[in-house]
Structures are given as structure tokens and as C-alpha cells.
């Protein structure tokens, strides 16, 4: 509940920032336009983001005949989570990793990499699958889609401020436009990353409950984190905006400051899971 409240507050902050920028550019009409534009783009993303994500990451659909053990595992865990069986995909990369997508539990999809299936134990794979099912059940993929769309709209309005200089004294002229162009997208990005980290903690907690093995999920996180940095995930590198969807950041960027990270520190996630086991 605490995580959900924090997510709501952060999303409300992004919406308020969007409205402020719209008001600075065009007064009340600009504020209304900003909200309508964000709503329209969110509606489009709600219907298409899952297909785009799977296509960008070169995900290949898998049937029970092709991978009976994996399929049965996902089906069993979905039943324990009291949700429909999601579509199952394989990612053609040796980096151990996984992600979930879909606008709701009825349209969910789970994708795991070849590297994950080859490197992790049965219990660890169960923990990863349960984590991804938790994302679907909590509708985290929809939440992250909305926040990403809001962040994009804020960045666009920030750029508009540079050219318009705002509405009279409200926008602060050219200086106000430059500040809005730089600070607004930065603030939106920080809020987006904070929401992503919050949802990861929630998915870890619920995933551990679904599979009943917190230590198996903790072990999987440690193994994936250790191996992901040594293997390049080419589709993820080509589409870095999708990094927050993975269970562990798949990118090979330098270690970022915690303020700018899309995922919580793996050590802290493991410590929370170990506390659950105790």
C-alpha cells in the first residue's frame, strides 16, 4: 500500500508539472491542451506499448509444445497468482534477464532470455517468473507506460518553452524558457526513475509470495546482476528506453548514481527478500 501511495504521489507530481508548463506556454488553454495531448498519447501507448516492446526486443512467441517445462511453470505460477496465463516469449540473447509487458492481466506477456534459462536453476527461474507476474498483476507495465508518456510530453513542452519564452511574464522570457527546457525534463526523468524503483520493490515482494521462495528470487537477482554486466543485450542497447522494464538493468552504461538509476540497488533488493525469508 505504501508503494502504491508513493507511486500515486509521484505521478500526480508529473501531471502537475505538465500542467504548469502548459499554463506557462498558453495560459488556461495551454494547460488544457497539455492534459488532452498527454491523455491522447497515453491512450495510444496503452494499446500499442506491449507490441512495440516485444518487437523492439526481438521476442519470439513460445508454445507449450516448444517449451513444455517453461510453459507449465508459468501456467502453475499464474494459477497461484490467481491471474490468466500470460503469453510467453523467448529473447534471443545470452544475457540472463526477463521482462513483462501488457496493459492488464488479461493481455499480459512474459519474456525470458535464452541466457536466463541456461544459467539459472529451476527455483531461481520460478522466482524470476513470479516477479514478472507480479508486475502484470499490479499493472506496473501500464503505470510505467503512462509515466514514460508524461515524461515525453514534459520534455516536448520544455523544448517549446525555449522558442515561445512563455506567456508574458509567466514564462520568464527567454531565461525562463531555457530553465524550463533543462529542468522540466530532468525533473520528469527523476520522478519516472523513482516510480520504476518503487514498482521493482513491490514486484519483488509479491513475486516472493507467489513462488513462496524469497531466497530463490534473491539468488536469481544476484546471479543475473553479476552476469548481465558481462554479456551485451543488443536489442536492449538499441532501445535503452526499455531498460526499466527488465528485472535487472540490461545496459552496459557506467554505474549511475542511485538518484538516476532505473532499478533499486540489487544488494538492497536481496536484503529485503532475505528479511522476508526470516
GROMACS .gro file of C-alpha atoms in nm:
model
  278
    1UNK     CA    1   0.000   0.000   0.000
    2UNK     CA    2   0.286   0.236   0.086
    3UNK     CA    3   0.444   0.174  -0.256
    4UNK     CA    4   0.114   0.239  -0.432
    5UNK     CA    5   0.062   0.567  -0.245
    6UNK     CA    6   0.416   0.678  -0.331
    7UNK     CA    7   0.359   0.593  -0.697
    8UNK     CA    8   0.033   0.792  -0.700
    9UNK     CA    9   0.203   1.095  -0.544
   10UNK     CA   10   0.491   1.084  -0.793
   11UNK     CA   11   0.254   1.052  -1.090
   12UNK     CA   12   0.047   1.341  -0.955
   13UNK     CA   13   0.368   1.547  -0.938
   14UNK     CA   14   0.442   1.470  -1.304
   15UNK     CA   15   0.088   1.569  -1.404
   16UNK     CA   16   0.119   1.894  -1.209
   17UNK     CA   17   0.450   1.973  -1.381
   18UNK     CA   18   0.288   1.908  -1.718
   19UNK     CA   19   0.000   2.146  -1.635
   20UNK     CA   20   0.238   2.416  -1.512
   21UNK     CA   21   0.435   2.404  -1.836
   22UNK     CA   22   0.116   2.417  -2.040
   23UNK     CA   23  -0.005   2.716  -1.840
   24UNK     CA   24   0.329   2.895  -1.883
   25UNK     CA   25   0.312   2.848  -2.260
   26UNK     CA   26  -0.054   2.926  -2.327
   27UNK     CA   27  -0.238   3.012  -2.008
   28UNK     CA   28  -0.550   2.811  -1.928
   29UNK     CA   29  -0.585   2.698  -2.289
   30UNK     CA   30  -0.226   2.574  -2.288
   31UNK     CA   31  -0.285   2.383  -1.967
   32UNK     CA   32  -0.594   2.213  -2.112
   33UNK     CA   33  -0.408   2.132  -2.434
   34UNK     CA   34  -0.122   1.975  -2.236
   35UNK     CA   35  -0.365   1.749  -2.048
   36UNK     CA   36  -0.554   1.649  -2.365
   37UNK     CA   37  -0.229   1.577  -2.550
   38UNK     CA   38  -0.096   1.364  -2.264
   39UNK     CA   39  -0.427   1.176  -2.246
   40UNK     CA   40  -0.429   1.105  -2.621
   41UNK     CA   41  -0.070   0.981  -2.625
   42UNK     CA   42  -0.133   0.767  -2.317
   43UNK     CA   43  -0.434   0.609  -2.486
   44UNK     CA   44  -0.223   0.522  -2.789
   45UNK     CA   45   0.055   0.383  -2.569
   46UNK     CA   46  -0.197   0.181  -2.365
   47UNK     CA   47  -0.298  -0.013  -2.677
   48UNK     CA   48   0.039  -0.041  -2.850
   49UNK     CA   49   0.326  -0.030  -2.599
   50UNK     CA   50   0.331  -0.407  -2.537
   51UNK     CA   51   0.352  -0.490  -2.909
   52UNK     CA   52   0.621  -0.228  -2.961
   53UNK     CA   53   0.826  -0.356  -2.668
   54UNK     CA   54   0.816  -0.719  -2.783
   55UNK     CA   55   0.901  -0.619  -3.140
   56UNK     CA   56   1.191  -0.396  -3.036
   57UNK     CA   57   1.343  -0.670  -2.819
   58UNK     CA   58   1.310  -0.935  -3.095
   59UNK     CA   59   1.086  -1.152  -2.875
   60UNK     CA   60   0.982  -1.488  -3.023
   61UNK     CA   61   0.648  -1.641  -2.909
   62UNK     CA   62   0.668  -1.984  -2.747
   63UNK     CA   63   0.402  -2.254  -2.725
   64UNK     CA   64   0.373  -2.542  -2.479
   65UNK     CA   65   0.487  -2.785  -2.750
   66UNK     CA   66   0.811  -2.590  -2.792
   67UNK     CA   67   0.898  -2.544  -2.422
   68UNK     CA   68   0.670  -2.766  -2.209
   69UNK     CA   69   0.862  -2.728  -1.880
   70UNK     CA   70   0.881  -2.349  -1.900
   71UNK     CA   71   0.521  -2.319  -2.017
   72UNK     CA   72   0.393  -2.541  -1.734
   73UNK     CA   73   0.597  -2.342  -1.481
   74UNK     CA   74   0.446  -2.012  -1.595
   75UNK     CA   75   0.096  -2.160  -1.601
   76UNK     CA   76   0.133  -2.302  -1.249
   77UNK     CA   77   0.265  -1.973  -1.108
   78UNK     CA   78  -0.011  -1.777  -1.284
   79UNK     CA   79  -0.269  -2.000  -1.118
   80UNK     CA   80  -0.107  -1.936  -0.779
   81UNK     CA   81  -0.121  -1.563  -0.852
   82UNK     CA   82  -0.491  -1.601  -0.946
   83UNK     CA   83  -0.442  -1.445  -1.290
   84UNK     CA   84  -0.474  -1.560  -1.653
   85UNK     CA   85  -0.186  -1.739  -1.821
   86UNK     CA   86   0.023  -1.468  -1.995
   87UNK     CA   87   0.168  -1.504  -2.343
   88UNK     CA   88   0.520  -1.648  -2.327
   89UNK     CA   89   0.820  -1.522  -2.527
   90UNK     CA   90   1.190  -1.604  -2.562
   91UNK     CA   91   1.454  -1.336  -2.620
   92UNK     CA   92   1.744  -1.438  -2.844
   93UNK     CA   93   2.025  -1.315  -2.621
   94UNK     CA   94   2.270  -1.487  -2.388
   95UNK     CA   95   2.234  -1.219  -2.121
   96UNK     CA   96   2.025  -1.363  -1.836
   97UNK     CA   97   1.727  -1.132  -1.796
   98UNK     CA   98   1.348  -1.107  -1.827
   99UNK     CA   99   1.066  -0.854  -1.853
  100UNK     CA  100   0.686  -0.836  -1.852
  101UNK     CA  101   0.453  -0.623  -2.058
  102UNK     CA  102   0.082  -0.586  -2.131
  103UNK     CA  103  -0.180  -0.332  -2.033
  104UNK     CA  104  -0.363  -0.565  -1.790
  105UNK     CA  105  -0.357  -0.927  -1.663
  106UNK     CA  106  -0.585  -1.035  -1.949
  107UNK     CA  107  -0.329  -0.911  -2.204
  108UNK     CA  108  -0.004  -0.982  -2.022
  109UNK     CA  109   0.316  -1.124  -2.166
  110UNK     CA  110   0.634  -1.258  -2.004
  111UNK     CA  111   0.963  -1.270  -2.194
  112UNK     CA  112   1.276  -1.450  -2.072
  113UNK     CA  113   1.615  -1.469  -2.238
  114UNK     CA  114   1.793  -1.783  -2.354
  115UNK     CA  115   2.074  -1.691  -2.118
  116UNK     CA  116   1.838  -1.692  -1.820
  117UNK     CA  117   1.712  -2.042  -1.898
  118UNK     CA  118   2.066  -2.173  -1.934
  119UNK     CA  119   2.226  -2.003  -1.633
  120UNK     CA  120   1.968  -2.023  -1.353
  121UNK     CA  121   1.834  -2.313  -1.150
  122UNK     CA  122   1.470  -2.424  -1.161
  123UNK     CA  123   1.385  -2.243  -0.836
  124UNK     CA  124   1.561  -1.925  -0.948
  125UNK     CA  125   1.372  -1.922  -1.278
  126UNK     CA  126   1.049  -1.965  -1.081
  127UNK     CA  127   1.142  -1.662  -0.873
  128UNK     CA  128   1.206  -1.451  -1.185
  129UNK     CA  129   0.879  -1.560  -1.348
  130UNK     CA  130   0.689  -1.484  -1.028
  131UNK     CA  131   0.846  -1.136  -1.017
  132UNK     CA  132   0.729  -1.067  -1.373
  133UNK     CA  133   0.380  -1.199  -1.300
  134UNK     CA  134   0.368  -0.958  -1.004
  135UNK     CA  135   0.437  -0.670  -1.243
  136UNK     CA  136   0.146  -0.779  -1.460
  137UNK     CA  137  -0.092  -0.830  -1.167
  138UNK     CA  138  -0.003  -0.488  -1.026
  139UNK     CA  139  -0.044  -0.333  -1.375
  140UNK     CA  140   0.306  -0.191  -1.342
  141UNK     CA  141   0.362  -0.204  -1.716
  142UNK     CA  142   0.065   0.031  -1.762
  143UNK     CA  143   0.198   0.258  -1.487
  144UNK     CA  144   0.543   0.278  -1.647
  145UNK     CA  145   0.389   0.341  -1.989
  146UNK     CA  146   0.188   0.634  -1.852
  147UNK     CA  147   0.489   0.781  -1.671
  148UNK     CA  148   0.709   0.744  -1.980
  149UNK     CA  149   0.445   0.923  -2.190
  150UNK     CA  150   0.411   1.203  -1.934
  151UNK     CA  151   0.790   1.241  -1.923
  152UNK     CA  152   0.798   1.265  -2.304
  153UNK     CA  153   0.521   1.527  -2.307
  154UNK     CA  154   0.701   1.731  -2.041
  155UNK     CA  155   1.024   1.720  -2.242
  156UNK     CA  156   0.834   1.835  -2.552
  157UNK     CA  157   0.672   2.127  -2.369
  158UNK     CA  158   1.007   2.218  -2.217
  159UNK     CA  159   1.151   2.246  -2.566
  160UNK     CA  160   0.854   2.459  -2.673
  161UNK     CA  161   0.927   2.697  -2.384
  162UNK     CA  162   1.267   2.774  -2.535
  163UNK     CA  163   1.106   2.908  -2.853
  164UNK     CA  164   0.797   3.074  -2.706
  165UNK     CA  165   0.956   3.223  -2.396
  166UNK     CA  166   0.632   3.158  -2.211
  167UNK     CA  167   0.313   3.363  -2.192
  168UNK     CA  168   0.417   3.715  -2.097
  169UNK     CA  169   0.579   3.743  -1.755
  170UNK     CA  170   0.454   3.398  -1.652
  171UNK     CA  171   0.719   3.219  -1.852
  172UNK     CA  172   1.010   3.441  -1.752
  173UNK     CA  173   1.102   3.520  -2.114
  174UNK     CA  174   1.398   3.354  -2.278
  175UNK     CA  175   1.568   3.275  -1.947
  176UNK     CA  176   1.253   3.105  -1.820
  177UNK     CA  177   1.231   2.910  -2.145
  178UNK     CA  178   1.588   2.784  -2.113
  179UNK     CA  179   1.538   2.687  -1.749
  180UNK     CA  180   1.213   2.504  -1.835
  181UNK     CA  181   1.380   2.323  -2.126
  182UNK     CA  182   1.658   2.194  -1.898
  183UNK     CA  183   1.493   2.149  -1.560
  184UNK     CA  184   1.146   2.018  -1.655
  185UNK     CA  185   1.267   1.706  -1.844
  186UNK     CA  186   1.527   1.645  -1.572
  187UNK     CA  187   1.261   1.657  -1.300
  188UNK     CA  188   1.030   1.434  -1.502
  189UNK     CA  189   1.309   1.183  -1.559
  190UNK     CA  190   1.392   1.170  -1.188
  191UNK     CA  191   1.026   1.111  -1.100
  192UNK     CA  192   0.998   0.841  -1.368
  193UNK     CA  193   1.303   0.660  -1.229
  194UNK     CA  194   1.171   0.688  -0.873
  195UNK     CA  195   0.843   0.527  -0.979
  196UNK     CA  196   1.033   0.248  -1.156
  197UNK     CA  197   1.236   0.172  -0.842
  198UNK     CA  198   0.924   0.169  -0.627
  199UNK     CA  199   0.749  -0.079  -0.857
  200UNK     CA  200   1.053  -0.311  -0.853
  201UNK     CA  201   1.040  -0.339  -0.474
  202UNK     CA  202   0.669  -0.417  -0.491
  203UNK     CA  203   0.722  -0.682  -0.761
  204UNK     CA  204   0.997  -0.845  -0.555
  205UNK     CA  205   0.770  -0.865  -0.252
  206UNK     CA  206   0.467  -1.001  -0.437
  207UNK     CA  207   0.679  -1.229  -0.656
  208UNK     CA  208   0.834  -1.386  -0.348
  209UNK     CA  209   0.484  -1.451  -0.213
  210UNK     CA  210   0.369  -1.605  -0.542
  211UNK     CA  211   0.656  -1.851  -0.572
  212UNK     CA  212   0.694  -1.900  -0.196
  213UNK     CA  213   1.075  -1.884  -0.226
  214UNK     CA  214   1.215  -1.539  -0.139
  215UNK     CA  215   1.571  -1.673  -0.123
  216UNK     CA  216   1.542  -1.825  -0.472
  217UNK     CA  217   1.443  -1.485  -0.613
  218UNK     CA  218   1.726  -1.321  -0.416
  219UNK     CA  219   1.973  -1.572  -0.557
  220UNK     CA  220   1.839  -1.511  -0.911
  221UNK     CA  221   1.883  -1.134  -0.873
  222UNK     CA  222   2.242  -1.179  -0.756
  223UNK     CA  223   2.326  -1.417  -1.041
  224UNK     CA  224   2.158  -1.203  -1.310
  225UNK     CA  225   2.322  -0.884  -1.182
  226UNK     CA  226   2.664  -1.048  -1.186
  227UNK     CA  227   2.628  -1.199  -1.534
  228UNK     CA  228   2.435  -0.919  -1.708
  229UNK     CA  229   2.734  -0.688  -1.689
  230UNK     CA  230   2.947  -0.937  -1.884
  231UNK     CA  231   2.705  -1.002  -2.173
  232UNK     CA  232   2.573  -0.749  -2.424
  233UNK     CA  233   2.198  -0.745  -2.486
  234UNK     CA  234   2.198  -0.591  -2.835
  235UNK     CA  235   1.820  -0.521  -2.869
  236UNK     CA  236   1.818  -0.352  -2.527
  237UNK     CA  237   2.124  -0.143  -2.617
  238UNK     CA  238   1.946  -0.026  -2.933
  239UNK     CA  239   1.635   0.070  -2.733
  240UNK     CA  240   1.766   0.197  -2.396
  241UNK     CA  241   1.429   0.346  -2.302
  242UNK     CA  242   1.307  -0.011  -2.239
  243UNK     CA  243   1.575  -0.080  -1.976
  244UNK     CA  244   1.340  -0.010  -1.685
  245UNK     CA  245   1.114  -0.297  -1.796
  246UNK     CA  246   1.379  -0.564  -1.729
  247UNK     CA  247   1.424  -0.730  -1.391
  248UNK     CA  248   1.787  -0.609  -1.389
  249UNK     CA  249   1.918  -0.315  -1.594
  250UNK     CA  250   2.042  -0.476  -1.920
  251UNK     CA  251   2.255  -0.183  -2.035
  252UNK     CA  252   2.632  -0.161  -2.019
  253UNK     CA  253   2.646   0.203  -1.911
  254UNK     CA  254   2.873   0.311  -1.629
  255UNK     CA  255   2.733   0.266  -1.279
  256UNK     CA  256   2.485   0.552  -1.234
  257UNK     CA  257   2.417   0.745  -0.920
  258UNK     CA  258   2.125   0.599  -0.725
  259UNK     CA  259   1.921   0.912  -0.794
  260UNK     CA  260   1.933   0.844  -1.169
  261UNK     CA  261   1.904   0.462  -1.158
  262UNK     CA  262   1.606   0.286  -1.317
  263UNK     CA  263   1.635  -0.004  -1.068
  264UNK     CA  264   1.694  -0.014  -0.692
  265UNK     CA  265   2.037  -0.137  -0.576
  266UNK     CA  266   2.043  -0.515  -0.618
  267UNK     CA  267   2.200  -0.554  -0.274
  268UNK     CA  268   1.908  -0.373  -0.113
  269UNK     CA  269   1.655  -0.585  -0.304
  270UNK     CA  270   1.832  -0.901  -0.189
  271UNK     CA  271   1.840  -0.779   0.172
  272UNK     CA  272   1.463  -0.719   0.168
  273UNK     CA  273   1.399  -1.068   0.029
  274UNK     CA  274   1.626  -1.222   0.292
  275UNK     CA  275   1.430  -1.036   0.558
  276UNK     CA  276   1.108  -1.183   0.416
  277UNK     CA  277   1.255  -1.532   0.438
  278UNK     CA  278   1.345  -1.476   0.804
   0.00000   0.00000   0.00000
